[in-house]
CSV table of C-alpha atoms and ligand atoms in Angstrom, one decimal:
chain,number,residue,atom,x,y,z
Q,6,MET,CA,52.0,-25.2,-4.4
Q,7,LYS,CA,50.4,-24.8,-7.8
Q,8,LEU,CA,47.2,-26.3,-6.6
Q,9,LEU,CA,45.1,-23.1,-7.0
Q,10,GLN,CA,46.1,-22.7,-10.6
Q,11,TYR,CA,45.5,-26.4,-11.2
Q,12,GLU,CA,42.1,-26.2,-9.4
Q,13,LYS,CA,41.0,-23.6,-11.9
Q,14,SER,CA,41.8,-25.8,-14.8
Q,15,LEU,CA,39.8,-28.6,-13.2
Q,16,GLN,CA,36.7,-26.5,-12.7
Q,17,PRO,CA,34.7,-27.9,-15.6
Q,18,LEU,CA,35.3,-31.4,-14.3
Q,19,LEU,CA,34.6,-30.5,-10.6
Q,20,SER,CA,31.4,-28.7,-11.3
Q,21,ALA,CA,30.0,-31.9,-12.8
Q,22,LEU,CA,30.8,-34.0,-9.8
Q,23,PRO,CA,28.6,-34.7,-6.7
Q,24,VAL,CA,30.2,-33.0,-3.6
Q,25,CYS,CA,30.0,-33.3,0.1
Q,26,HIS,CA,32.0,-32.0,3.1
Q,27,GLY,CA,34.5,-34.2,4.9
Q,28,TRP,CA,37.6,-34.2,7.2
Q,29,GLY,CA,35.9,-31.8,9.6
Q,30,ARG,CA,37.9,-28.9,8.2
Q,31,GLY,CA,35.4,-27.9,5.6
Q,32,ALA,CA,37.4,-29.6,2.8
Q,33,THR,CA,35.2,-30.6,0.0
Q,34,LEU,CA,35.1,-34.2,-1.2
Q,35,TYR,CA,34.2,-35.0,-4.8
Q,36,HIS,CA,32.6,-38.2,-5.9
Q,37,TYR,CA,35.2,-39.1,-8.6
Q,38,ASN,CA,35.2,-42.4,-10.4
Q,39,GLY,CA,33.4,-44.2,-7.5
Q,40,TYR,CA,35.6,-42.6,-4.7
Q,41,TRP,CA,35.2,-39.6,-2.4
Q,42,LEU,CA,38.3,-37.6,-2.9
Q,43,GLN,CA,39.7,-34.2,-1.9
Q,44,LEU,CA,40.8,-31.9,-4.7
Q,45,VAL,CA,44.5,-32.6,-4.0
Q,46,PHE,CA,43.9,-36.3,-4.5
Q,47,ILE,CA,42.0,-35.7,-7.8
Q,48,ALA,CA,44.7,-33.4,-9.0
Q,49,GLY,CA,47.5,-35.7,-8.0
Q,50,GLN,CA,45.7,-38.8,-9.5
Q,51,ARG,CA,45.4,-37.0,-12.8
Q,52,LEU,CA,49.1,-36.1,-12.9
Q,53,LEU,CA,50.3,-39.6,-12.0
Q,54,PRO,CA,50.1,-41.3,-15.4
Q,55,GLU,CA,52.3,-38.7,-17.1
Q,56,GLN,CA,54.5,-37.8,-14.2
Q,57,TYR,CA,55.1,-41.0,-12.1
Q,58,ALA,CA,57.3,-43.6,-13.7
Q,59,PRO,CA,57.0,-46.7,-11.6
Q,60,ARG,CA,60.1,-48.8,-11.1
Q,61,PRO,CA,60.2,-52.6,-10.4
Q,62,THR,CA,62.1,-51.8,-7.2
Q,63,ASP,CA,59.4,-49.5,-6.0
Q,64,ILE,CA,57.5,-50.5,-2.9
Q,65,LEU,CA,54.1,-48.8,-2.4
Q,66,LEU,CA,52.4,-48.7,0.9
Q,67,ALA,CA,48.7,-48.5,0.3
Q,68,SER,CA,45.8,-47.9,2.7
Q,69,SER,CA,42.6,-46.1,3.4
Q,70,PRO,CA,43.1,-43.3,5.9
Q,71,LYS,CA,43.0,-44.4,9.6
Q,72,CYS,CA,43.8,-48.0,8.8
Q,73,GLY,CA,47.4,-47.8,10.2
Q,74,THR,CA,49.2,-45.9,7.4
Q,75,THR,CA,51.5,-44.2,9.8
Q,76,TRP,CA,52.4,-47.4,11.6
Q,77,LEU,CA,52.9,-49.3,8.3
Q,78,LYS,CA,55.2,-46.5,7.1
Q,79,ALA,CA,57.3,-46.8,10.3
Q,80,LEU,CA,57.5,-50.6,10.1
Q,81,ALA,CA,58.4,-50.7,6.4
Q,82,PHE,CA,60.9,-47.9,6.7
Q,83,ALA,CA,62.5,-49.5,9.7
Q,84,ALA,CA,62.6,-52.9,7.9
Q,85,LEU,CA,64.1,-51.4,4.8
Q,86,CYS,CA,66.6,-48.9,6.3
Q,87,ARG,CA,66.9,-50.2,9.9
Q,88,LEU,CA,66.7,-46.7,11.3
Q,89,LEU,CA,64.0,-44.3,12.3
Q,90,ASP,CA,64.3,-40.8,13.7
Q,91,ARG,CA,61.7,-38.8,11.8
Q,92,ASN,CA,57.9,-38.7,11.4
Q,93,PRO,CA,56.9,-41.7,9.2
Q,94,HIS,CA,55.1,-39.4,6.7
Q,95,ASP,CA,58.3,-37.4,6.1
Q,96,LEU,CA,60.1,-40.6,5.3
Q,97,VAL,CA,57.5,-42.2,3.0
Q,98,PRO,CA,55.9,-39.7,0.5
Q,99,PHE,CA,52.4,-40.2,-0.9
Q,100,ILE,CA,52.9,-40.4,-4.7
Q,101,GLU,CA,49.6,-38.5,-5.5
Q,102,LEU,CA,50.6,-35.5,-3.3
Q,103,GLN,CA,54.1,-35.0,-4.8
Q,104,TYR,CA,53.7,-33.6,-8.3
Q,105,LEU,CA,52.0,-30.4,-7.3
Q,106,ALA,CA,54.1,-29.9,-4.1
Q,107,SER,CA,57.6,-31.0,-5.1
Q,108,PRO,CA,57.9,-32.0,-8.8
Q,109,GLY,CA,61.0,-34.1,-9.4
Q,110,LYS,CA,61.2,-35.2,-5.8
Q,111,LEU,CA,60.3,-38.9,-6.4
Q,112,GLU,CA,62.6,-39.1,-9.4
Q,113,SER,CA,65.5,-37.9,-7.2
Q,114,LEU,CA,65.0,-40.8,-4.7
Q,115,GLN,CA,67.3,-43.7,-4.7
Q,116,ASP,CA,66.1,-47.3,-5.3
Q,117,PRO,CA,64.5,-49.0,-3.7
Q,118,ARG,CA,61.9,-46.2,-3.3
Q,119,LEU,CA,59.5,-46.6,-0.4
Q,120,LEU,CA,56.3,-44.7,-1.4
Q,121,ALA,CA,52.7,-44.5,-0.3
Q,122,THR,CA,49.2,-44.0,-1.6
Q,123,HIS,CA,45.7,-43.6,-0.4
Q,124,LEU,CA,44.3,-44.2,-3.9
Q,125,PRO,CA,42.7,-47.5,-4.9
Q,126,PRO,CA,44.2,-49.6,-7.8
Q,127,SER,CA,41.5,-48.4,-10.2
Q,128,LEU,CA,42.7,-44.8,-9.8
Q,129,LEU,CA,46.4,-45.6,-10.1
Q,130,PRO,CA,48.1,-45.8,-13.5
Q,131,ALA,CA,47.9,-49.5,-14.7
Q,132,ALA,CA,51.7,-49.6,-14.7
Q,133,VAL,CA,51.8,-49.2,-10.9
Q,134,THR,CA,50.0,-52.5,-10.1
Q,135,SER,CA,51.9,-54.4,-12.8
Q,136,THR,CA,55.3,-52.9,-11.9
Q,137,CYS,CA,55.6,-52.1,-8.1
Q,138,ARG,CA,55.3,-54.3,-5.1
Q,139,ILE,CA,52.5,-53.1,-2.8
Q,140,ILE,CA,51.8,-53.6,0.9
Q,141,TYR,CA,48.3,-52.8,1.9
Q,142,VAL,CA,47.0,-52.4,5.5
Q,143,TYR,CA,43.3,-53.1,6.3
Q,144,ARG,CA,41.6,-52.5,9.6
Q,145,ASP,CA,38.3,-53.4,11.3
Q,146,PRO,CA,35.9,-50.8,9.8
Q,147,LYS,CA,34.3,-50.1,13.2
Q,148,ASP,CA,37.7,-49.0,14.5
Q,149,VAL,CA,38.4,-47.0,11.3
Q,150,PHE,CA,35.0,-45.4,11.7
Q,151,VAL,CA,35.8,-44.3,15.2
Q,152,SER,CA,39.3,-43.3,14.4
Q,153,HIS,CA,37.9,-41.3,11.4
Q,154,TRP,CA,34.7,-39.9,12.8
Q,155,GLN,CA,36.0,-36.4,13.7
Q,156,PHE,CA,37.1,-36.0,10.1
Q,157,GLY,CA,33.6,-36.5,8.7
Q,158,LYS,CA,32.9,-38.4,5.4
Q,159,SER,CA,35.9,-40.6,4.8
Q,160,THR,CA,38.3,-39.3,2.2
Q,161,CYS,CA,39.4,-41.9,-0.4
Q,162,GLY,CA,36.4,-44.0,0.6
Q,163,PRO,CA,34.3,-46.0,0.4
Q,164,LEU,CA,36.5,-48.3,2.5
Q,165,TRP,CA,34.9,-51.5,1.3
Q,166,ASP,CA,35.6,-50.8,-2.4
Q,167,HIS,CA,39.1,-49.7,-1.6
Q,168,ALA,CA,39.8,-52.8,0.5
Q,169,PHE,CA,38.2,-55.1,-1.9
Q,170,GLU,CA,40.2,-53.9,-4.8
Q,171,TYR,CA,43.5,-54.5,-3.0
Q,172,TRP,CA,42.3,-57.8,-1.6
Q,173,ARG,CA,41.5,-59.0,-5.1
Q,174,GLU,CA,45.0,-57.9,-6.3
Q,175,SER,CA,46.6,-59.7,-3.4
Q,176,ARG,CA,44.7,-62.9,-4.4
Q,177,ARG,CA,45.7,-62.6,-8.0
Q,178,SER,CA,49.3,-61.8,-7.4
Q,179,PRO,CA,50.4,-62.6,-3.8
Q,180,GLU,CA,54.0,-62.1,-4.8
Q,181,ARG,CA,53.3,-58.5,-5.7
Q,182,VAL,CA,50.6,-57.5,-3.2
Q,183,LEU,CA,50.9,-58.2,0.5
Q,184,PHE,CA,47.7,-57.7,2.3
Q,185,LEU,CA,48.1,-57.0,6.1
Q,186,ARG,CA,45.6,-56.4,8.9
Q,187,TYR,CA,46.1,-53.8,11.6
Q,188,GLU,CA,44.8,-56.4,14.2
Q,189,ASP,CA,47.5,-58.9,13.2
Q,190,MET,CA,50.2,-56.2,13.4
Q,191,ALA,CA,48.9,-55.3,16.9
Q,192,GLU,CA,49.0,-59.0,18.0
Q,193,ASP,CA,52.4,-59.7,16.6
Q,194,ALA,CA,54.3,-56.6,15.5
Q,195,GLY,CA,57.6,-58.5,15.2
Q,196,GLY,CA,56.0,-61.2,13.0
Q,197,SER,CA,54.5,-58.5,10.8
Q,198,LEU,CA,57.8,-56.7,10.6
Q,199,ARG,CA,59.5,-60.0,9.5
Q,200,LYS,CA,56.8,-60.5,6.8
Q,201,ILE,CA,57.2,-56.9,5.5
Q,202,ALA,CA,61.0,-57.2,5.5
Q,203,GLU,CA,60.9,-60.5,3.6
Q,204,PHE,CA,58.3,-59.2,1.1
Q,205,MET,CA,60.7,-56.3,0.4
Q,206,GLY,CA,63.6,-58.7,-0.1
Q,207,ARG,CA,65.2,-57.4,3.1
Q,208,GLY,CA,64.6,-60.4,5.4
Q,209,PHE,CA,66.4,-60.3,8.8
Q,210,SER,CA,69.6,-62.3,9.0
Q,211,PRO,CA,70.3,-64.9,11.7
Q,212,GLU,CA,72.8,-62.4,13.2
Q,213,GLU,CA,70.2,-59.6,13.3
Q,214,GLU,CA,67.6,-62.0,14.8
Q,215,SER,CA,69.9,-63.2,17.5
Q,216,ALA,CA,70.8,-59.6,18.3
Q,217,GLY,CA,67.1,-58.8,18.9
Q,218,ALA,CA,66.9,-56.4,15.9
Q,219,VAL,CA,63.3,-57.4,15.1
Q,220,GLU,CA,62.0,-56.7,18.6
Q,221,ALA,CA,64.0,-53.5,18.9
Q,222,LEU,CA,62.6,-52.1,15.6
Q,223,ALA,CA,59.0,-53.2,16.4
Q,224,GLU,CA,59.4,-51.4,19.7
Q,225,LEU,CA,60.8,-48.4,17.9
Q,226,CYS,CA,57.7,-48.3,15.7
Q,227,SER,CA,55.2,-48.9,18.6
Q,228,PHE,CA,52.4,-46.4,19.3
Q,229,GLU,CA,53.9,-45.7,22.7
Q,230,ASN,CA,57.3,-44.9,21.3
Q,231,LEU,CA,56.3,-43.0,18.2
Q,232,SER,CA,53.6,-40.9,19.9
Q,233,LYS,CA,55.9,-39.6,22.5
Q,234,GLN,CA,58.6,-38.4,20.0
Q,235,GLU,CA,58.8,-34.6,19.9
Q,236,VAL,CA,58.2,-34.4,16.1
Q,237,ASN,CA,55.0,-36.3,16.6
Q,238,LYS,CA,53.8,-34.2,19.5
Q,239,THR,CA,54.5,-30.8,18.0
Q,240,GLY,CA,55.1,-31.1,14.3
Q,241,ASN,CA,52.8,-30.6,11.4
Q,242,PHE,CA,52.0,-33.1,8.7
Q,243,ARG,CA,53.9,-32.2,5.5
Q,244,VAL,CA,53.1,-33.2,1.9
Q,245,SER,CA,56.7,-32.7,1.1
Q,246,ASP,CA,59.8,-31.1,2.7
Q,247,GLN,CA,58.4,-27.6,2.3
Q,248,VAL,CA,54.6,-27.9,2.1
Q,249,GLU,CA,52.3,-28.5,5.0
Q,250,PHE,CA,48.9,-29.9,4.5
Q,251,ARG,CA,46.1,-27.7,5.9
Q,252,GLY,CA,47.8,-27.4,9.3
Q,253,LEU,CA,47.2,-31.1,10.0
Q,254,LYS,CA,49.2,-31.9,13.1
Q,255,ASN,CA,51.4,-35.0,13.3
Q,256,SER,CA,49.8,-35.8,16.7
Q,257,SER,CA,46.4,-36.3,14.9
Q,258,PHE,CA,47.9,-39.6,13.6
Q,259,PHE,CA,48.3,-40.9,17.1
Q,260,ARG,CA,45.0,-41.2,19.0
Q,261,LYS,CA,44.9,-44.4,21.0
Q,262,GLY,CA,46.3,-47.1,18.7
Q,263,LYS,CA,44.1,-49.9,20.2
Q,264,VAL,CA,42.2,-52.8,18.6
Q,265,GLY,CA,38.5,-52.8,19.4
Q,266,ASP,CA,38.3,-49.2,20.8
Q,267,SER,CA,35.1,-48.8,18.8
Q,268,ALA,CA,33.4,-50.8,21.5
Q,269,ASN,CA,33.8,-47.7,23.7
Q,270,TYR,CA,31.9,-45.5,21.3
Q,271,LEU,CA,29.5,-47.6,19.3
Q,272,SER,CA,26.5,-49.3,21.0
Q,273,PRO,CA,26.2,-53.1,20.3
Q,274,GLU,CA,23.4,-52.3,17.9
Q,275,MET,CA,25.5,-49.8,15.9
Q,276,ALA,CA,28.4,-52.3,15.8
Q,277,ARG,CA,26.0,-55.1,14.6
Q,278,ARG,CA,24.6,-52.8,11.9
Q,279,LEU,CA,28.1,-51.9,10.7
Q,280,ASP,CA,29.2,-55.5,10.7
Q,281,GLU,CA,26.1,-56.5,8.7
Q,282,PHE,CA,26.7,-53.7,6.3
Q,283,MET,CA,30.3,-54.8,5.7
Q,284,GLN,CA,29.3,-58.4,5.5
Q,285,GLU,CA,26.9,-57.4,2.6
Q,286,LYS,CA,29.6,-55.4,0.9
Q,287,LEU,CA,32.5,-57.7,1.4
Q,288,HIS,CA,31.1,-61.2,1.6
Q,289,ALA,CA,33.2,-62.3,-1.4
Q,290,ALA,CA,36.3,-61.4,0.6
Q,291,ASP,CA,37.0,-62.6,4.1
Q,292,LEU,CA,37.1,-59.0,5.3
Q,293,ALA,CA,33.9,-58.3,7.1
Q,294,GLY,CA,34.1,-57.6,10.9
G,330,A3P,P1,43.2,-44.7,16.5
G,330,A3P,O1,42.4,-43.4,16.1
G,330,A3P,O2,42.2,-45.9,16.7
G,330,A3P,O3,44.0,-44.5,17.7
G,330,A3P,P2,46.5,-43.7,9.8
G,330,A3P,O4,48.0,-43.6,10.1
G,330,A3P,O5,46.1,-44.5,8.6
G,330,A3P,O6,45.9,-42.3,9.7
G,330,A3P,O7,45.8,-44.4,11.0
G,330,A3P,C1,45.7,-43.8,12.3
G,330,A3P,C2,45.4,-44.8,13.3
G,330,A3P,O8,46.5,-45.6,13.6
G,330,A3P,C3,45.0,-44.2,14.7
G,330,A3P,O9,44.1,-45.1,15.3
G,330,A3P,C4,46.4,-44.2,15.4
G,330,A3P,O10,46.4,-44.0,16.8
G,330,A3P,C5,47.0,-45.5,15.0
G,330,A3P,N1,48.4,-45.6,15.0
G,330,A3P,C6,49.3,-44.7,14.7
G,330,A3P,N2,50.6,-45.1,14.9
G,330,A3P,C7,50.5,-46.3,15.4
G,330,A3P,C8,51.4,-47.3,15.9
G,330,A3P,N3,52.7,-47.1,15.9
G,330,A3P,N4,50.9,-48.5,16.4
G,330,A3P,C9,49.6,-48.7,16.5
G,330,A3P,N5,48.7,-47.8,16.0
G,330,A3P,C10,49.1,-46.7,15.5
C-alpha cells in the first residue's frame, strides 16, 4: 500500500488539522472538512475526484460505521446477485479505500457495480450524488454509540451531520437515494430486501416470490447465519483482495445485532441526554431517537 508515501505528501495539510484518537487502536482521527476521519479516508477522499469515474449503473451503499454496513452489503449483494458465500466487505468494496490499495480494481468491475462508502455526500465528488444510486442505512444513535464505544471517537462522524446530509439527499431525490433504518430492517428483513432489490431494478419475480427466494436470502443474510460462517469467525477485514486493514477481524462486525441493546449499557438518564442531543441536532429531520 502506498499510504506511507502518500501520508508524507499530506503532512502540510495534516499538521494544520485538529486531531484526536479513535478506534481504540491508537489510530489518529483528523477533523477534516467537518468530519473526523482516519488518514486512509482523507487520502482516499482526495483521490476520488481524479480516480473514480461514477457510472449511472453504480449503486453505492453509504453508512456511518456501526449502523449496519455489513448487513446492508449482504442484503444488497444477495438482492443483486442472488448468492452469498463470502464476507460482505470482500464483495462490496469501499470506494475511498481502493485507490491506494488496489488501483484499477473498481474500473475492472462489471456493471452494475455494487460499491460502498463511509464518506458523507459533501466529501464525495459531486458527480457521485448526481450519477449513482445510493442506499443509506441509519440506526438509533444510542445503539450505534454502544456498538462503537470500544472504538473510541467515531470515525467518519459526527453521525448527525452524516445522517442529515443523506436524509436531505433522499428527500430531494428519492429515486436516487433510498434511506433505510436498521430498526426497519430488523423488523422486516424480507420487506427491506424487496425494497433494496426494487430500488436497484432487480425486483423479485412472482416465481422467485412463490419459491420463497426473499425469505431464503433474508435468512442467508441474518446475523445468526452470517456470524457463524467460518470466514466471519476467523478472517480479517480486507480493504482489497490483498490488503488487510490494521488487523481488524471480520468477527468485529458481528457483536449482537440487536435493536435496543443500548438499554443494557446506558442508564435511562444517559439515554435521555443522548436522545435530547440528537433531537437538537436532527430536529429538521425525523431522525432523532
Ligand atoms: P452491534 O454492535 O449492536 O451488535 P457495521 O457493519 O456498520 O460496522 O455495523 C455493525 C453492527 O451491525 C453491529 O451491531 C453488528 O452486530 C450488526 N450486524 C452485523 N451483521 C448483521 C446482520 N446480518 N444482521 C443484523 N445486524 C448485523
